[in-house]
Short mmCIF file of C-alpha atoms (C1' of nucleotides) in Angstrom, two decimals:
data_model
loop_
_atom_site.label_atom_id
_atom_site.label_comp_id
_atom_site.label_asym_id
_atom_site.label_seq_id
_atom_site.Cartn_x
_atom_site.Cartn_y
_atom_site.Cartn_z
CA UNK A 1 5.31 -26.50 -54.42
CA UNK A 2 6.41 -22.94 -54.17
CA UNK A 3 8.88 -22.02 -50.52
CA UNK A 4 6.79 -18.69 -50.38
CA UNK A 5 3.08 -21.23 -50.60
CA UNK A 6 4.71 -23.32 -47.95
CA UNK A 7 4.80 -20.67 -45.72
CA UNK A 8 1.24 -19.23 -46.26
CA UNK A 9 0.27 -22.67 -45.60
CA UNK A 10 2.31 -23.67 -42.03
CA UNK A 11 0.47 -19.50 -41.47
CA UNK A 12 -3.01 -20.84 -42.30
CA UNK A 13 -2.20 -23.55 -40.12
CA UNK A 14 -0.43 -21.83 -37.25
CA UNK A 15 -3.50 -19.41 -37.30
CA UNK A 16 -6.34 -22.08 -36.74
CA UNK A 17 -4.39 -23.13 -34.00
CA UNK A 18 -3.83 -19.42 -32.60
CA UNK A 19 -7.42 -18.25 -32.78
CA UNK A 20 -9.31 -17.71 -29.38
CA UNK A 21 -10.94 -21.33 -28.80
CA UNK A 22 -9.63 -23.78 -31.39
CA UNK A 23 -7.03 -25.29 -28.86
CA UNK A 24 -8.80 -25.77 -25.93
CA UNK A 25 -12.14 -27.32 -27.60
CA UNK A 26 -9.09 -29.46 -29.16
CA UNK A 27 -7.40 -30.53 -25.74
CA UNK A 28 -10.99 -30.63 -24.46
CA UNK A 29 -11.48 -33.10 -26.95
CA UNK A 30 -8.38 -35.10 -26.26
CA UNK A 31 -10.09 -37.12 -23.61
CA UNK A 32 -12.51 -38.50 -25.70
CA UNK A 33 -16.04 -37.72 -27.68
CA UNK A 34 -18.12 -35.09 -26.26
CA UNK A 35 -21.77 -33.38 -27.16
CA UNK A 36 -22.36 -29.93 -27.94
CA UNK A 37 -23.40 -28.38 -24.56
CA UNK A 38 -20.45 -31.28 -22.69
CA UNK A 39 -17.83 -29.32 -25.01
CA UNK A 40 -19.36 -26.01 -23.99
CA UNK A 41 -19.70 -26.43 -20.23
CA UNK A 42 -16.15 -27.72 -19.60
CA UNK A 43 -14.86 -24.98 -21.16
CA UNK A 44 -16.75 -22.26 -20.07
CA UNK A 45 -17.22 -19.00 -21.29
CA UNK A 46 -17.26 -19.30 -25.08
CA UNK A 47 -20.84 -18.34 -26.43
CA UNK A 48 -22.73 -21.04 -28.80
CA UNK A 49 -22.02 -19.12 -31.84
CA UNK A 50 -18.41 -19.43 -31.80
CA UNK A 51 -18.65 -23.24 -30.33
CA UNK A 52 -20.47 -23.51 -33.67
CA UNK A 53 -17.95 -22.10 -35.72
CA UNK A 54 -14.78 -23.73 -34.29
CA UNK A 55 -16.15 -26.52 -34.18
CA UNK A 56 -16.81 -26.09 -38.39
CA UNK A 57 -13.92 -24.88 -39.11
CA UNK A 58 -12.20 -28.00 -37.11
CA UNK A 59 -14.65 -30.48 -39.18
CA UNK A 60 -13.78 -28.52 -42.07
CA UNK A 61 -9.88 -29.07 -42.14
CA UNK A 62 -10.57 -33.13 -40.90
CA UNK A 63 -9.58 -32.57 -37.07
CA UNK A 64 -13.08 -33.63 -35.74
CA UNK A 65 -16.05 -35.75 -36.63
CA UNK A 66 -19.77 -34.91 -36.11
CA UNK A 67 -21.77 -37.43 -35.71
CA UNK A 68 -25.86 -36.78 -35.05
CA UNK A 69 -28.39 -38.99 -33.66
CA UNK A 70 -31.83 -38.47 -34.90
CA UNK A 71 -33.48 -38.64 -31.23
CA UNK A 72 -35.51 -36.57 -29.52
CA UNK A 73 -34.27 -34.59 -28.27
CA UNK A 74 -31.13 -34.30 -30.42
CA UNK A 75 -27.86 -35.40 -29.38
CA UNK A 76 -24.71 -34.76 -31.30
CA UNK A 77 -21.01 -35.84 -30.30
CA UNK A 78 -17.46 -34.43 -31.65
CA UNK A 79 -14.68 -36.50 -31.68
CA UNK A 80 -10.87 -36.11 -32.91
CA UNK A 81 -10.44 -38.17 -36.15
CA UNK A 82 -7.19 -39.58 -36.38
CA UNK A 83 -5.37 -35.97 -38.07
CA UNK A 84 -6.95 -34.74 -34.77
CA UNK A 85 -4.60 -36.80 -32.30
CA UNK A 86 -1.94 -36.25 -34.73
CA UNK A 87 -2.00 -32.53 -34.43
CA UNK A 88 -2.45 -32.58 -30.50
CA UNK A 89 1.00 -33.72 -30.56
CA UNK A 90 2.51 -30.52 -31.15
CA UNK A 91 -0.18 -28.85 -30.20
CA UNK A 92 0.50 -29.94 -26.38
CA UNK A 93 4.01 -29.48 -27.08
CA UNK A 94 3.92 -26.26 -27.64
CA UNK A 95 1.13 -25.68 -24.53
CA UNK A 96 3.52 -27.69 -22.25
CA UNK A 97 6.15 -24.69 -23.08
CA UNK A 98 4.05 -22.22 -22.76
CA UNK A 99 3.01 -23.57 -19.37
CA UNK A 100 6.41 -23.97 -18.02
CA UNK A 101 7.49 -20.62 -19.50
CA UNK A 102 4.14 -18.32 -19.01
CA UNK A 103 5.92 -16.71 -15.58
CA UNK A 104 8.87 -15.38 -18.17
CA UNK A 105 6.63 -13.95 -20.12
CA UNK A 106 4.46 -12.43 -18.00
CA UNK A 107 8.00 -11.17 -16.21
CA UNK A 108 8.85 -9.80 -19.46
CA UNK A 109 5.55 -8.02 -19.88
CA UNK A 110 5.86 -6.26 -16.43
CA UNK A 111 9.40 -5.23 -16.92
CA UNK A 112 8.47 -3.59 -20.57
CA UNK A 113 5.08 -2.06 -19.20
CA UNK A 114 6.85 -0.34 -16.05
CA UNK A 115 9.77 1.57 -18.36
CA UNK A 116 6.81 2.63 -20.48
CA UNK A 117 5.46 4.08 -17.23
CA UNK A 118 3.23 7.65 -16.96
CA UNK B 1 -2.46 -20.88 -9.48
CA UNK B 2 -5.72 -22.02 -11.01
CA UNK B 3 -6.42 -24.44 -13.56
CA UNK B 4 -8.85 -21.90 -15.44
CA UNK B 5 -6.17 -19.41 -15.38
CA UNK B 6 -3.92 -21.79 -16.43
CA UNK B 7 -5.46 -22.35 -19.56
CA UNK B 8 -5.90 -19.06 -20.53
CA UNK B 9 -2.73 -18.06 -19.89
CA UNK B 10 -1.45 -20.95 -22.70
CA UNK B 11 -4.27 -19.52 -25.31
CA UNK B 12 -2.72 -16.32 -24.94
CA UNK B 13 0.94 -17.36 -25.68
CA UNK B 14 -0.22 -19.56 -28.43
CA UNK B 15 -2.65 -16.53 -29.89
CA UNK B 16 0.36 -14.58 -29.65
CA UNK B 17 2.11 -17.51 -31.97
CA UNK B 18 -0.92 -17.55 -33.94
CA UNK B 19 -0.93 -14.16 -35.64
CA UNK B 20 -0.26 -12.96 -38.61
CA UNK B 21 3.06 -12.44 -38.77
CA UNK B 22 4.95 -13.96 -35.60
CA UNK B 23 6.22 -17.17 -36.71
CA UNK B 24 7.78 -15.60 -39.81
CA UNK B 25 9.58 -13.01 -37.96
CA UNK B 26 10.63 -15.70 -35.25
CA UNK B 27 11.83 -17.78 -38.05
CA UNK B 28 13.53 -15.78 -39.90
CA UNK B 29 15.50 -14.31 -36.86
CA UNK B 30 16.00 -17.56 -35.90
CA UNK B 31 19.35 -17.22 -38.26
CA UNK B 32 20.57 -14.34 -36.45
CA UNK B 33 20.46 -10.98 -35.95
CA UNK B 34 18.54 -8.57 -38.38
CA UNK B 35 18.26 -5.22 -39.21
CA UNK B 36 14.44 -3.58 -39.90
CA UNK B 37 14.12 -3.75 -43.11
CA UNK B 38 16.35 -6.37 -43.66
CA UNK B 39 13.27 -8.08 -42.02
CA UNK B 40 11.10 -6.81 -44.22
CA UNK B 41 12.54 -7.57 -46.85
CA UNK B 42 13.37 -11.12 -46.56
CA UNK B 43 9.55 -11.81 -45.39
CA UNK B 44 7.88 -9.87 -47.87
CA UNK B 45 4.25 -8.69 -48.07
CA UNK B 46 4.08 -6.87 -44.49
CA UNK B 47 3.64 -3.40 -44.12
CA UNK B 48 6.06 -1.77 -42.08
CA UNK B 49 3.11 -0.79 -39.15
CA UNK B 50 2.08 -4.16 -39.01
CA UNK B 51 6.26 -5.70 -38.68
CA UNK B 52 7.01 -2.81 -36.17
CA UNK B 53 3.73 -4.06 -34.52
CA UNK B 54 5.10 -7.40 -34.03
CA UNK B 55 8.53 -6.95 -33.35
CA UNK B 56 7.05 -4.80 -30.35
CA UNK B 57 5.10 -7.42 -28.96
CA UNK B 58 7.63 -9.82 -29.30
CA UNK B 59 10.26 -7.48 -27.65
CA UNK B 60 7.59 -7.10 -24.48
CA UNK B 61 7.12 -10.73 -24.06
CA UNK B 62 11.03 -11.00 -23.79
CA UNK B 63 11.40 -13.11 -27.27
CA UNK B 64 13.52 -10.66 -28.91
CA UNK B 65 15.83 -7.53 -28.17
CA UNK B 66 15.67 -4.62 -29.65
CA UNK B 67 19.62 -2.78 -30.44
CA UNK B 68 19.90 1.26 -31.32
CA UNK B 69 22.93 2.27 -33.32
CA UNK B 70 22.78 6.10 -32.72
CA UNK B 71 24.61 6.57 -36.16
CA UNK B 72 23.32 8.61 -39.13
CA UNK B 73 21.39 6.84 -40.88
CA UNK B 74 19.98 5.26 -37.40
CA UNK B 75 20.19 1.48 -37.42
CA UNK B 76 18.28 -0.51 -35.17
CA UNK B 77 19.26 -4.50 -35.01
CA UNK B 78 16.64 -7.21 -33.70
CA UNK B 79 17.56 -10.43 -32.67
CA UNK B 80 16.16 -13.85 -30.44
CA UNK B 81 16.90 -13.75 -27.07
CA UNK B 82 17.67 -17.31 -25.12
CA UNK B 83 13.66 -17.40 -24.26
CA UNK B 84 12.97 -16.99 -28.30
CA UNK B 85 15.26 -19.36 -29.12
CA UNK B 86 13.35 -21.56 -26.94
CA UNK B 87 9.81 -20.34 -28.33
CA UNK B 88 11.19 -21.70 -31.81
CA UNK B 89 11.63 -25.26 -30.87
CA UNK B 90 8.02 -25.96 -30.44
CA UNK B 91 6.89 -24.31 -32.82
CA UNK B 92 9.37 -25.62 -35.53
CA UNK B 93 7.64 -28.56 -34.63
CA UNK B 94 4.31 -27.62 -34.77
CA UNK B 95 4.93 -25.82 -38.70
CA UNK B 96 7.22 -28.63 -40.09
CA UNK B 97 3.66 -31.02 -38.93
CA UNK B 98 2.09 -28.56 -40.63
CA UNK B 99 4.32 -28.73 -43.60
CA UNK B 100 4.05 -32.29 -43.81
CA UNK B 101 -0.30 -32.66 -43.25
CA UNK B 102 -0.82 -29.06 -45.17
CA UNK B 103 -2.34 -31.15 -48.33
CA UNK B 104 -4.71 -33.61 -45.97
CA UNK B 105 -5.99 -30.56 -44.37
CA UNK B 106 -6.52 -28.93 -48.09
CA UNK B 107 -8.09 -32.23 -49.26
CA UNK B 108 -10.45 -32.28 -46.31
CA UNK B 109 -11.64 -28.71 -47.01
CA UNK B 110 -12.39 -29.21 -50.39
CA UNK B 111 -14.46 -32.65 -49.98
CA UNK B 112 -16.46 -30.59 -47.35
CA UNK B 113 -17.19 -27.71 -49.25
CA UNK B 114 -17.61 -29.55 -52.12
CA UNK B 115 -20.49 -31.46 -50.27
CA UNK B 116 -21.86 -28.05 -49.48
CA UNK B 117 -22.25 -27.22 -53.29
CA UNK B 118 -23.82 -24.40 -55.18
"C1'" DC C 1 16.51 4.35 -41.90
"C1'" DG C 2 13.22 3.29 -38.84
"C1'" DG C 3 9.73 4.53 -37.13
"C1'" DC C 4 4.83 6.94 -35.32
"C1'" DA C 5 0.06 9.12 -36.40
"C1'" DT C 6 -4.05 8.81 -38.78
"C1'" DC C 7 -7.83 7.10 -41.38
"C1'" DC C 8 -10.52 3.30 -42.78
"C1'" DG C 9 -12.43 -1.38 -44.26
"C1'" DT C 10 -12.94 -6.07 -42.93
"C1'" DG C 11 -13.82 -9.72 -39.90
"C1'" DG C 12 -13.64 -11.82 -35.21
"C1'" DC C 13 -16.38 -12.20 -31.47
"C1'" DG C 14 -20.20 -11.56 -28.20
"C1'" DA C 15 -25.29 -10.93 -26.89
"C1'" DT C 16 -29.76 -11.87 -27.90
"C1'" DA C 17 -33.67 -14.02 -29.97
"C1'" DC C 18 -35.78 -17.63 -32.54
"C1'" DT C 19 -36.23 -22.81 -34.63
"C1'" DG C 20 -36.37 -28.13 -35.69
"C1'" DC D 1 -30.49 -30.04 -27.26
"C1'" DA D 2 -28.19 -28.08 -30.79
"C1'" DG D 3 -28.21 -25.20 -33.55
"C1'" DT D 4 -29.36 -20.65 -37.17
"C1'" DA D 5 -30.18 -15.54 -37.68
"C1'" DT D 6 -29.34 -10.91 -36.72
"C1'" DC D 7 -27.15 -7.03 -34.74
"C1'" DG D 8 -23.37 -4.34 -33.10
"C1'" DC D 9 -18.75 -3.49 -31.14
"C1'" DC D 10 -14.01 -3.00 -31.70
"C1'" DA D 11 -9.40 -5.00 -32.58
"C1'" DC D 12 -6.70 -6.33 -36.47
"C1'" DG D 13 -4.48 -5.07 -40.31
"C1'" DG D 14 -3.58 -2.24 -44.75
"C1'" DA D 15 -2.55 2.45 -46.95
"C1'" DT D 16 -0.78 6.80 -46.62
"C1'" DG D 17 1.81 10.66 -44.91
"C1'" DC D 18 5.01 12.96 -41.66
"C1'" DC D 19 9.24 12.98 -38.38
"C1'" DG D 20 14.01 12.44 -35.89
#
DNA sequence: CGGCATCCGTGGCGATACTG
DNA sequence: CAGTATCGCCACGGATGCCG
């Protein structure tokens, strides 16, 4: 493989995990299976349609499972697969830092913001 | 502080990690100081709005530092600060996993859009 | 050399309404 | 309950041109 592919690829990655909801459906997800309007309720502000589409794109790259029950009414329950829990690893990793490091930042922000002042 | 605000405070450092073009510039100023186009140059493919764009955000979140040489031509050095160098543990980790699982992830997309053929 | 200003297309994302 | 369909906004990102 090609150095310059490689690093499209850890991008493409890195990206999944940066957009708006993939990580915290993820984390939500850490604790165990969880249907459609579970997922959506515990997280809490993220509309249906975007629910939908993480949670496609996560089945999509093998992170999560769907698995539907033919009941009435419907019930339908995401779960990591095994890649999943794998990439939680450094997924919380990288939250734990940002956790124990989001006052710097934000420190940061406020210093740069006031010498930009009106 | 508050759980909720907690959580969003970790999406937005790891959004900021999941852009475009952040982890390359991170990484590649993770072996020192660099000039601007020096930058550019060594990532390749970004225009120079978009790497100014980045190296702005990264400089208000406190990740790198931004050095004027008033000389003629004007040279302008960026380089990690101690937080930065921080940043790039984590996510080191989180792109060599990605490195490593990059072709299960490809597999898994094409089975599933295979499965959702013509 | 290292920007900033401007224009513009694409796509992310939300709100709303409808369906099996 | 768990979606799909449609619309519309606007932020992201690329291309180009000018400036100190």
């Amino acid at each position: 493989m090609h150095l310059t592919n490689d690093c499209r690829a850890v991008s493409d990655v890195l990206q999944r995990v940066g957009d708006k909801w993939t990580v915290l459906v993820v984390s939500k997800l850490g604790g165990g299976p969880l249907r459609f309007n579970e997922l959506r309720n515990t997280i809490g502000g993220i509309s249906q349609k975007m629910l939908t589409t993480t949670l496609r794109g996560l089945e999509r790259d093998g992170f999560v499972t769907r698995t539907v029950f033919p009941t009435i009414p419907p019930r339908v329950d995401y779960e990591l697969t095994d890649l999943g829990r794998e990439l939680l690893v450094p997924v919380q990793a990288l939250g734990d830092w940002a956790l124990k490091n989001i006052d710097r930042v934000n420190a940061s922000r406020e210093r740069f913001d006031a010498e930009r002042g009106p």
